[in-house]
Amino acid sequence: MLEIEGLCARAGDFRLEQISLSVADGRCHAVLGPSGSGKSTLLAAVLGTLPATAGVVRLGGRDITGLPMEQRQLGYVPQHLGLFPHLSVEDNLCFSARARRLREAAYRPLLRQLVELTGIGSLLDRRIGTLSGGERQRVALVRALVADPQLVLLDEPFTALNESLRRELWWLMKDLQAERGLTLMLVTHDLTEAYFLADHISVLIGGRQRQNGPREAVYHRPATREVARFLGIRNLFPASVARSEDGWIEADCGVLQARFRLAGEAQPGDRIWVGIRPEEVALRDADHPPRPGERIWSGKAHLIDMGAEAAVRLEIGDGEVQIEMAVSRRAVRRFALADGRRNVTVALPESQLFWMPAG
């Protein structure tokens, strides 16, 4: 188990402040954030290539904060893989185990198993420069696992690959994790990658941890407006708390001219943001009437075809108020949205709304 408590680090003028998270054995924790948020700085502090200025890093109950990198029992897949072009694939795979002075009998059985699991047996005699992108990724993953580390750190290793190959390697990573019981810490800016691979997510913005929790909670209940914006949620509407009672609030949203009943606690008069993910917004018409607990609005729809689905923006009134939604191609056909801008009705299920303080 990885435990990080109050970790601070500095890289030039950039400061990483008070990061606390844990990764249970056999789980994957994604550190998510935009460029410059501190993801790589955090990873470097855990890896040991950047000294912590405060806080503690423990692995398996052992304090590794001040240990050199080679004594931390970590596997590492850097963003650019770090494979040695002058060595064969097999020598690359053995490098970390040999650097730790492991006996060949201690790592060869695991190496053979990993080579079989990843299907790279035919590559062992080749040089790195002759490999495809996907083959290099597999080699880098196996090299990180050969010494049987307690924790594997992944620094955006799939970023440079095309979508099809990335998904293939996500599944491979899932299979390896299940087969070996791997504990993973993934650094990424890709929302889909984080949701696919991770059980828990931490969101870093500006060197600070803005949210930390189970994947579903972060996805459906972002804690702040900046987290919601980073997660691609633009449906955020200002509101004020009118009533608060027994773990529920009623909030007046002027721009939508509606009062919502929402779970949570706040004081009357508090300013908040009310939001909803675009895929939770539903299209409605005479054949698909509103359901109990849904609030409806009508306006002009503007569609952008994105292949498997479409992004739709509903403009209410003079267009100053907009609601974005993600709809399937089937829904585009059913509601004739491909015919251009037209009047449509949408519903916001109150059960799918979330809120956060405006401060």
PDB file of N, CA and C in Angstrom, residues 26 109-110 112-118 145 148 171-184:
ATOM      1  N   GLY A  26      -3.041  -3.802  -5.034  1.00  0.00           N
ATOM      2  CA  GLY A  26      -3.808  -4.354  -6.141  1.00  0.00           C
ATOM      3  C   GLY A  26      -4.737  -3.373  -6.820  1.00  0.00           C
ATOM      4  N   PRO A 109      12.244 -16.406 -13.994  1.00  0.00           N
ATOM      5  CA  PRO A 109      10.900 -17.007 -14.111  1.00  0.00           C
ATOM      6  C   PRO A 109       9.806 -15.970 -14.333  1.00  0.00           C
ATOM      7  N   LEU A 110       9.889 -14.851 -13.607  1.00  0.00           N
ATOM      8  CA  LEU A 110       8.898 -13.793 -13.798  1.00  0.00           C
ATOM      9  C   LEU A 110       9.041 -13.169 -15.180  1.00  0.00           C
ATOM     10  N   ARG A 112      10.067 -14.592 -17.931  1.00  0.00           N
ATOM     11  CA  ARG A 112       9.470 -15.491 -18.939  1.00  0.00           C
ATOM     12  C   ARG A 112       7.945 -15.395 -18.922  1.00  0.00           C
ATOM     13  N   GLN A 113       7.363 -15.297 -17.719  1.00  0.00           N
ATOM     14  CA  GLN A 113       5.908 -15.206 -17.615  1.00  0.00           C
ATOM     15  C   GLN A 113       5.400 -13.905 -18.234  1.00  0.00           C
ATOM     16  N   LEU A 114       6.079 -12.813 -17.960  1.00  0.00           N
ATOM     17  CA  LEU A 114       5.658 -11.509 -18.489  1.00  0.00           C
ATOM     18  C   LEU A 114       5.814 -11.442 -20.001  1.00  0.00           C
ATOM     19  N   VAL A 115       6.890 -12.010 -20.510  1.00  0.00           N
ATOM     20  CA  VAL A 115       7.097 -12.046 -21.963  1.00  0.00           C
ATOM     21  C   VAL A 115       5.955 -12.808 -22.636  1.00  0.00           C
ATOM     22  N   GLU A 116       5.532 -13.905 -22.024  1.00  0.00           N
ATOM     23  CA  GLU A 116       4.430 -14.686 -22.586  1.00  0.00           C
ATOM     24  C   GLU A 116       3.111 -13.913 -22.501  1.00  0.00           C
ATOM     25  N   LEU A 117       2.855 -13.278 -21.355  1.00  0.00           N
ATOM     26  CA  LEU A 117       1.605 -12.536 -21.174  1.00  0.00           C
ATOM     27  C   LEU A 117       1.475 -11.382 -22.158  1.00  0.00           C
ATOM     28  N   THR A 118       2.589 -10.741 -22.483  1.00  0.00           N
ATOM     29  CA  THR A 118       2.541  -9.559 -23.350  1.00  0.00           C
ATOM     30  C   THR A 118       2.825  -9.884 -24.815  1.00  0.00           C
ATOM     31  N   LEU A 145       8.223  -4.276 -14.651  1.00  0.00           N
ATOM     32  CA  LEU A 145       7.658  -5.307 -13.781  1.00  0.00           C
ATOM     33  C   LEU A 145       8.619  -6.436 -13.442  1.00  0.00           C
ATOM     34  N   ASP A 148       9.708  -7.255  -9.933  1.00  0.00           N
ATOM     35  CA  ASP A 148       8.586  -7.495  -9.017  1.00  0.00           C
ATOM     36  C   ASP A 148       8.426  -6.350  -8.009  1.00  0.00           C
ATOM     37  N   TRP A 171      -6.264  -2.449 -22.041  1.00  0.00           N
ATOM     38  CA  TRP A 171      -6.747  -3.789 -21.703  1.00  0.00           C
ATOM     39  C   TRP A 171      -5.587  -4.672 -21.242  1.00  0.00           C
ATOM     40  N   LEU A 172      -4.436  -4.552 -21.904  1.00  0.00           N
ATOM     41  CA  LEU A 172      -3.269  -5.317 -21.480  1.00  0.00           C
ATOM     42  C   LEU A 172      -2.883  -4.942 -20.051  1.00  0.00           C
ATOM     43  N   MET A 173      -2.920  -3.648 -19.736  1.00  0.00           N
ATOM     44  CA  MET A 173      -2.579  -3.204 -18.392  1.00  0.00           C
ATOM     45  C   MET A 173      -3.556  -3.775 -17.375  1.00  0.00           C
ATOM     46  N   LYS A 174      -4.841  -3.787 -17.726  1.00  0.00           N
ATOM     47  CA  LYS A 174      -5.850  -4.381 -16.851  1.00  0.00           C
ATOM     48  C   LYS A 174      -5.578  -5.874 -16.630  1.00  0.00           C
ATOM     49  N   ASP A 175      -5.234  -6.572 -17.712  1.00  0.00           N
ATOM     50  CA  ASP A 175      -4.962  -8.003 -17.608  1.00  0.00           C
ATOM     51  C   ASP A 175      -3.736  -8.272 -16.741  1.00  0.00           C
ATOM     52  N   LEU A 176      -2.682  -7.476 -16.936  1.00  0.00           N
ATOM     53  CA  LEU A 176      -1.474  -7.637 -16.130  1.00  0.00           C
ATOM     54  C   LEU A 176      -1.749  -7.348 -14.661  1.00  0.00           C
ATOM     55  N   GLN A 177      -2.561  -6.332 -14.413  1.00  0.00           N
ATOM     56  CA  GLN A 177      -2.893  -5.993 -13.029  1.00  0.00           C
ATOM     57  C   GLN A 177      -3.642  -7.141 -12.362  1.00  0.00           C
ATOM     58  N   ALA A 178      -4.611  -7.705 -13.082  1.00  0.00           N
ATOM     59  CA  ALA A 178      -5.375  -8.819 -12.523  1.00  0.00           C
ATOM     60  C   ALA A 178      -4.504 -10.055 -12.332  1.00  0.00           C
ATOM     61  N   GLU A 179      -3.634 -10.331 -13.289  1.00  0.00           N
ATOM     62  CA  GLU A 179      -2.778 -11.522 -13.231  1.00  0.00           C
ATOM     63  C   GLU A 179      -1.738 -11.424 -12.126  1.00  0.00           C
ATOM     64  N   ARG A 180      -1.148 -10.223 -11.952  1.00  0.00           N
ATOM     65  CA  ARG A 180      -0.032 -10.059 -11.028  1.00  0.00           C
ATOM     66  C   ARG A 180      -0.418  -9.346  -9.732  1.00  0.00           C
ATOM     67  N   GLY A 181      -1.667  -8.872  -9.622  1.00  0.00           N
ATOM     68  CA  GLY A 181      -2.054  -8.124  -8.431  1.00  0.00           C
ATOM     69  C   GLY A 181      -1.304  -6.820  -8.294  1.00  0.00           C
ATOM     70  N   LEU A 182      -1.066  -6.145  -9.412  1.00  0.00           N
ATOM     71  CA  LEU A 182      -0.229  -4.942  -9.418  1.00  0.00           C
ATOM     72  C   LEU A 182      -0.890  -3.774  -8.699  1.00  0.00           C
ATOM     73  N   THR A 183      -0.067  -2.995  -8.029  1.00  0.00           N
ATOM     74  CA  THR A 183      -0.486  -1.733  -7.448  1.00  0.00           C
ATOM     75  C   THR A 183       0.073  -0.626  -8.331  1.00  0.00           C
ATOM     76  N   LEU A 184      -0.803   0.244  -8.833  1.00  0.00           N
ATOM     77  CA  LEU A 184      -0.417   1.208  -9.860  1.00  0.00           C
ATOM     78  C   LEU A 184      -0.753   2.637  -9.444  1.00  0.00           C
TER      79      LEU A 184
END
